[in-house]
Amino acid sequence: MNRQPARVGLTAAASELLRSLRERHGPLMFHQSGGCCDGSAPMCFPAGEFRTGASDVLLARLAVEGVPEPVGFWMSADQFARWRHTHLTVDVVPGRGSGFSLEAPEGVRFLIRSRLLTDEERALLDDREG
């Protein structure tokens, strides 16, 4: 079976934090705007609290063990145009992120680690999105 590549993944630490946030806040979503400062980090909201529209791209519906529904990962279309050739991994590090993101009171923040997609991944994703 040929498994389709994913654009977005999660570290174990990010999955653990998402399980905890889900217990307190219900279904979740991410949005990454690409703006300066905190806008360049993924921000976590209760699902539907951040309004997405035509200027946003849904990159993934992340399956998190212990979370009953997928966690949507949205990115502004402008930023996706620049990052479309990368695989993104959501991680967690100590520090304070945006006051609007759900993890801010926890003393940690989500961040993105990225790598270039392989030629094979890029071809499979381009075929799927074509």
PDB file of C-alpha atoms in Angstrom:
ATOM      1  CA  MET A   1       0.000   0.000   0.000  1.00  0.00           C
ATOM      2  CA  ASN A   2       1.417   3.381  -1.025  1.00  0.00           C
ATOM      3  CA  ARG A   3       0.872   5.776   1.857  1.00  0.00           C
ATOM      4  CA  GLN A   4       0.209   9.383   0.895  1.00  0.00           C
ATOM      5  CA  PRO A   5       2.678  11.860   2.397  1.00  0.00           C
ATOM      6  CA  ALA A   6       1.423  14.352   4.954  1.00  0.00           C
ATOM      7  CA  ARG A   7       2.156  18.061   4.907  1.00  0.00           C
ATOM      8  CA  VAL A   8       1.917  18.369   8.702  1.00  0.00           C
ATOM      9  CA  GLY A   9       2.938  16.095  11.572  1.00  0.00           C
ATOM     10  CA  LEU A  10       3.075  16.259  15.358  1.00  0.00           C
ATOM     11  CA  THR A  11       5.751  15.446  17.900  1.00  0.00           C
ATOM     12  CA  ALA A  12       4.821  13.333  20.920  1.00  0.00           C
ATOM     13  CA  ALA A  13       5.013  16.473  23.093  1.00  0.00           C
ATOM     14  CA  ALA A  14       2.599  18.345  20.815  1.00  0.00           C
ATOM     15  CA  SER A  15       0.165  15.401  20.842  1.00  0.00           C
ATOM     16  CA  GLU A  16       0.292  15.251  24.640  1.00  0.00           C
ATOM     17  CA  LEU A  17      -0.411  18.975  24.957  1.00  0.00           C
ATOM     18  CA  LEU A  18      -3.266  18.738  22.443  1.00  0.00           C
ATOM     19  CA  ARG A  19      -4.882  15.940  24.487  1.00  0.00           C
ATOM     20  CA  SER A  20      -4.709  18.133  27.590  1.00  0.00           C
ATOM     21  CA  LEU A  21      -6.059  21.200  25.773  1.00  0.00           C
ATOM     22  CA  ARG A  22      -8.856  19.119  24.219  1.00  0.00           C
ATOM     23  CA  GLU A  23     -10.010  17.994  27.696  1.00  0.00           C
ATOM     24  CA  ARG A  24     -10.337  21.616  28.812  1.00  0.00           C
ATOM     25  CA  HIS A  25     -11.472  23.399  25.655  1.00  0.00           C
ATOM     26  CA  GLY A  26     -13.214  20.858  23.425  1.00  0.00           C
ATOM     27  CA  PRO A  27     -12.394  20.365  19.717  1.00  0.00           C
ATOM     28  CA  LEU A  28      -9.310  22.251  18.515  1.00  0.00           C
ATOM     29  CA  MET A  29      -7.800  23.841  15.428  1.00  0.00           C
ATOM     30  CA  PHE A  30      -4.491  25.472  14.412  1.00  0.00           C
ATOM     31  CA  HIS A  31      -3.957  28.538  12.288  1.00  0.00           C
ATOM     32  CA  GLN A  32      -0.627  29.906  11.113  1.00  0.00           C
ATOM     33  CA  SER A  33      -0.850  33.350   9.576  1.00  0.00           C
ATOM     34  CA  GLY A  34       2.721  33.998   8.545  1.00  0.00           C
ATOM     35  CA  GLY A  35       2.728  37.453  10.091  1.00  0.00           C
ATOM     36  CA  CYS A  36       5.579  38.784  12.149  1.00  0.00           C
ATOM     37  CA  CYS A  37       6.318  37.723  15.712  1.00  0.00           C
ATOM     38  CA  ASP A  38       3.641  35.354  17.051  1.00  0.00           C
ATOM     39  CA  GLY A  39       1.924  35.248  13.660  1.00  0.00           C
ATOM     40  CA  SER A  40       4.719  33.051  12.348  1.00  0.00           C
ATOM     41  CA  ALA A  41       3.978  30.374  14.980  1.00  0.00           C
ATOM     42  CA  PRO A  42       1.012  28.027  14.840  1.00  0.00           C
ATOM     43  CA  MET A  43      -1.756  29.229  17.115  1.00  0.00           C
ATOM     44  CA  CYS A  44      -4.200  26.802  18.715  1.00  0.00           C
ATOM     45  CA  PHE A  45      -7.862  27.758  19.162  1.00  0.00           C
ATOM     46  CA  PRO A  46     -11.114  26.037  20.004  1.00  0.00           C
ATOM     47  CA  ALA A  47     -12.360  24.680  16.657  1.00  0.00           C
ATOM     48  CA  GLY A  48     -14.269  27.374  14.779  1.00  0.00           C
ATOM     49  CA  GLU A  49     -13.152  30.224  17.041  1.00  0.00           C
ATOM     50  CA  PHE A  50     -10.720  31.505  14.430  1.00  0.00           C
ATOM     51  CA  ARG A  51     -12.605  32.326  11.252  1.00  0.00           C
ATOM     52  CA  THR A  52     -11.027  30.887   8.140  1.00  0.00           C
ATOM     53  CA  GLY A  53     -11.919  31.884   4.619  1.00  0.00           C
ATOM     54  CA  ALA A  54     -10.764  32.030   1.024  1.00  0.00           C
ATOM     55  CA  SER A  55      -7.401  33.441   2.127  1.00  0.00           C
ATOM     56  CA  ASP A  56      -6.645  30.283   4.159  1.00  0.00           C
ATOM     57  CA  VAL A  57      -5.597  26.754   3.162  1.00  0.00           C
ATOM     58  CA  LEU A  58      -6.474  23.615   5.143  1.00  0.00           C
ATOM     59  CA  LEU A  59      -3.183  21.683   5.135  1.00  0.00           C
ATOM     60  CA  ALA A  60      -4.163  18.782   7.371  1.00  0.00           C
ATOM     61  CA  ARG A  61      -6.725  17.158   9.585  1.00  0.00           C
ATOM     62  CA  LEU A  62      -4.385  15.858  12.269  1.00  0.00           C
ATOM     63  CA  ALA A  63      -5.257  12.596  13.995  1.00  0.00           C
ATOM     64  CA  VAL A  64      -4.198  12.752  17.641  1.00  0.00           C
ATOM     65  CA  GLU A  65      -4.412   9.605  19.741  1.00  0.00           C
ATOM     66  CA  GLY A  66      -6.917  10.180  22.534  1.00  0.00           C
ATOM     67  CA  VAL A  67      -8.637  13.066  20.712  1.00  0.00           C
ATOM     68  CA  PRO A  68     -11.936  11.968  19.164  1.00  0.00           C
ATOM     69  CA  GLU A  69     -11.918  14.349  16.198  1.00  0.00           C
ATOM     70  CA  PRO A  70      -9.158  15.558  13.876  1.00  0.00           C
ATOM     71  CA  VAL A  71      -7.420  18.850  14.614  1.00  0.00           C
ATOM     72  CA  GLY A  72      -7.512  21.083  11.539  1.00  0.00           C
ATOM     73  CA  PHE A  73      -4.282  22.851  10.581  1.00  0.00           C
ATOM     74  CA  TRP A  74      -4.881  26.008   8.535  1.00  0.00           C
ATOM     75  CA  MET A  75      -2.339  28.391   7.024  1.00  0.00           C
ATOM     76  CA  SER A  76      -2.759  31.699   5.272  1.00  0.00           C
ATOM     77  CA  ALA A  77      -2.644  31.210   1.498  1.00  0.00           C
ATOM     78  CA  ASP A  78       0.202  33.735   1.142  1.00  0.00           C
ATOM     79  CA  GLN A  79       2.375  31.815   3.578  1.00  0.00           C
ATOM     80  CA  PHE A  80       1.444  28.462   2.014  1.00  0.00           C
ATOM     81  CA  ALA A  81       2.618  29.783  -1.369  1.00  0.00           C
ATOM     82  CA  ARG A  82       6.092  30.181   0.176  1.00  0.00           C
ATOM     83  CA  TRP A  83       6.026  26.967   2.273  1.00  0.00           C
ATOM     84  CA  ARG A  84       4.291  24.551  -0.118  1.00  0.00           C
ATOM     85  CA  HIS A  85       7.521  22.578  -0.647  1.00  0.00           C
ATOM     86  CA  THR A  86       8.028  21.857   3.056  1.00  0.00           C
ATOM     87  CA  HIS A  87       6.824  19.295   5.568  1.00  0.00           C
ATOM     88  CA  LEU A  88       5.846  20.929   8.856  1.00  0.00           C
ATOM     89  CA  THR A  89       6.105  19.318  12.278  1.00  0.00           C
ATOM     90  CA  VAL A  90       4.262  20.936  15.179  1.00  0.00           C
ATOM     91  CA  ASP A  91       6.375  20.797  18.335  1.00  0.00           C
ATOM     92  CA  VAL A  92       6.263  22.322  21.827  1.00  0.00           C
ATOM     93  CA  VAL A  93       9.019  24.265  23.574  1.00  0.00           C
ATOM     94  CA  PRO A  94       9.231  26.100  26.896  1.00  0.00           C
ATOM     95  CA  GLY A  95       8.400  29.770  26.695  1.00  0.00           C
ATOM     96  CA  ARG A  96       5.493  32.060  26.254  1.00  0.00           C
ATOM     97  CA  GLY A  97       3.812  32.322  22.886  1.00  0.00           C
ATOM     98  CA  SER A  98       0.830  34.359  21.829  1.00  0.00           C
ATOM     99  CA  GLY A  99      -1.686  35.344  24.453  1.00  0.00           C
ATOM    100  CA  PHE A 100      -4.415  34.221  22.032  1.00  0.00           C
ATOM    101  CA  SER A 101      -3.184  30.641  21.638  1.00  0.00           C
ATOM    102  CA  LEU A 102      -4.626  28.122  24.116  1.00  0.00           C
ATOM    103  CA  GLU A 103      -1.252  26.874  25.349  1.00  0.00           C
ATOM    104  CA  ALA A 104      -0.031  30.343  26.455  1.00  0.00           C
ATOM    105  CA  PRO A 105      -0.978  29.913  30.152  1.00  0.00           C
ATOM    106  CA  GLU A 106       0.903  26.566  30.264  1.00  0.00           C
ATOM    107  CA  GLY A 107       4.352  28.193  30.008  1.00  0.00           C
ATOM    108  CA  VAL A 108       5.003  26.501  26.650  1.00  0.00           C
ATOM    109  CA  ARG A 109       4.384  27.385  23.043  1.00  0.00           C
ATOM    110  CA  PHE A 110       3.799  25.547  19.819  1.00  0.00           C
ATOM    111  CA  LEU A 111       6.343  26.035  17.062  1.00  0.00           C
ATOM    112  CA  ILE A 112       6.977  24.653  13.599  1.00  0.00           C
ATOM    113  CA  ARG A 113       9.967  22.610  12.571  1.00  0.00           C
ATOM    114  CA  SER A 114      10.269  22.210   8.830  1.00  0.00           C
ATOM    115  CA  ARG A 115      12.133  20.255   6.211  1.00  0.00           C
ATOM    116  CA  LEU A 116      11.959  20.256   2.440  1.00  0.00           C
ATOM    117  CA  LEU A 117       9.678  17.644   0.931  1.00  0.00           C
ATOM    118  CA  THR A 118      11.463  14.937  -1.005  1.00  0.00           C
ATOM    119  CA  ASP A 119      10.947  14.884  -4.776  1.00  0.00           C
ATOM    120  CA  GLU A 120       8.679  11.847  -4.356  1.00  0.00           C
ATOM    121  CA  GLU A 121       6.579  13.504  -1.620  1.00  0.00           C
ATOM    122  CA  ARG A 122       6.260  16.688  -3.657  1.00  0.00           C
ATOM    123  CA  ALA A 123       5.149  14.773  -6.768  1.00  0.00           C
ATOM    124  CA  LEU A 124       2.527  12.786  -4.810  1.00  0.00           C
ATOM    125  CA  LEU A 125       1.187  15.896  -3.087  1.00  0.00           C
ATOM    126  CA  ASP A 126       1.096  17.898  -6.330  1.00  0.00           C
ATOM    127  CA  ASP A 127      -0.855  15.047  -7.993  1.00  0.00           C
ATOM    128  CA  ARG A 128      -3.318  14.943  -5.109  1.00  0.00           C
ATOM    129  CA  GLU A 129      -3.826  18.728  -5.106  1.00  0.00           C
ATOM    130  CA  GLY A 130      -3.771  19.152  -8.884  1.00  0.00           C
TER     131      GLY A 130
END
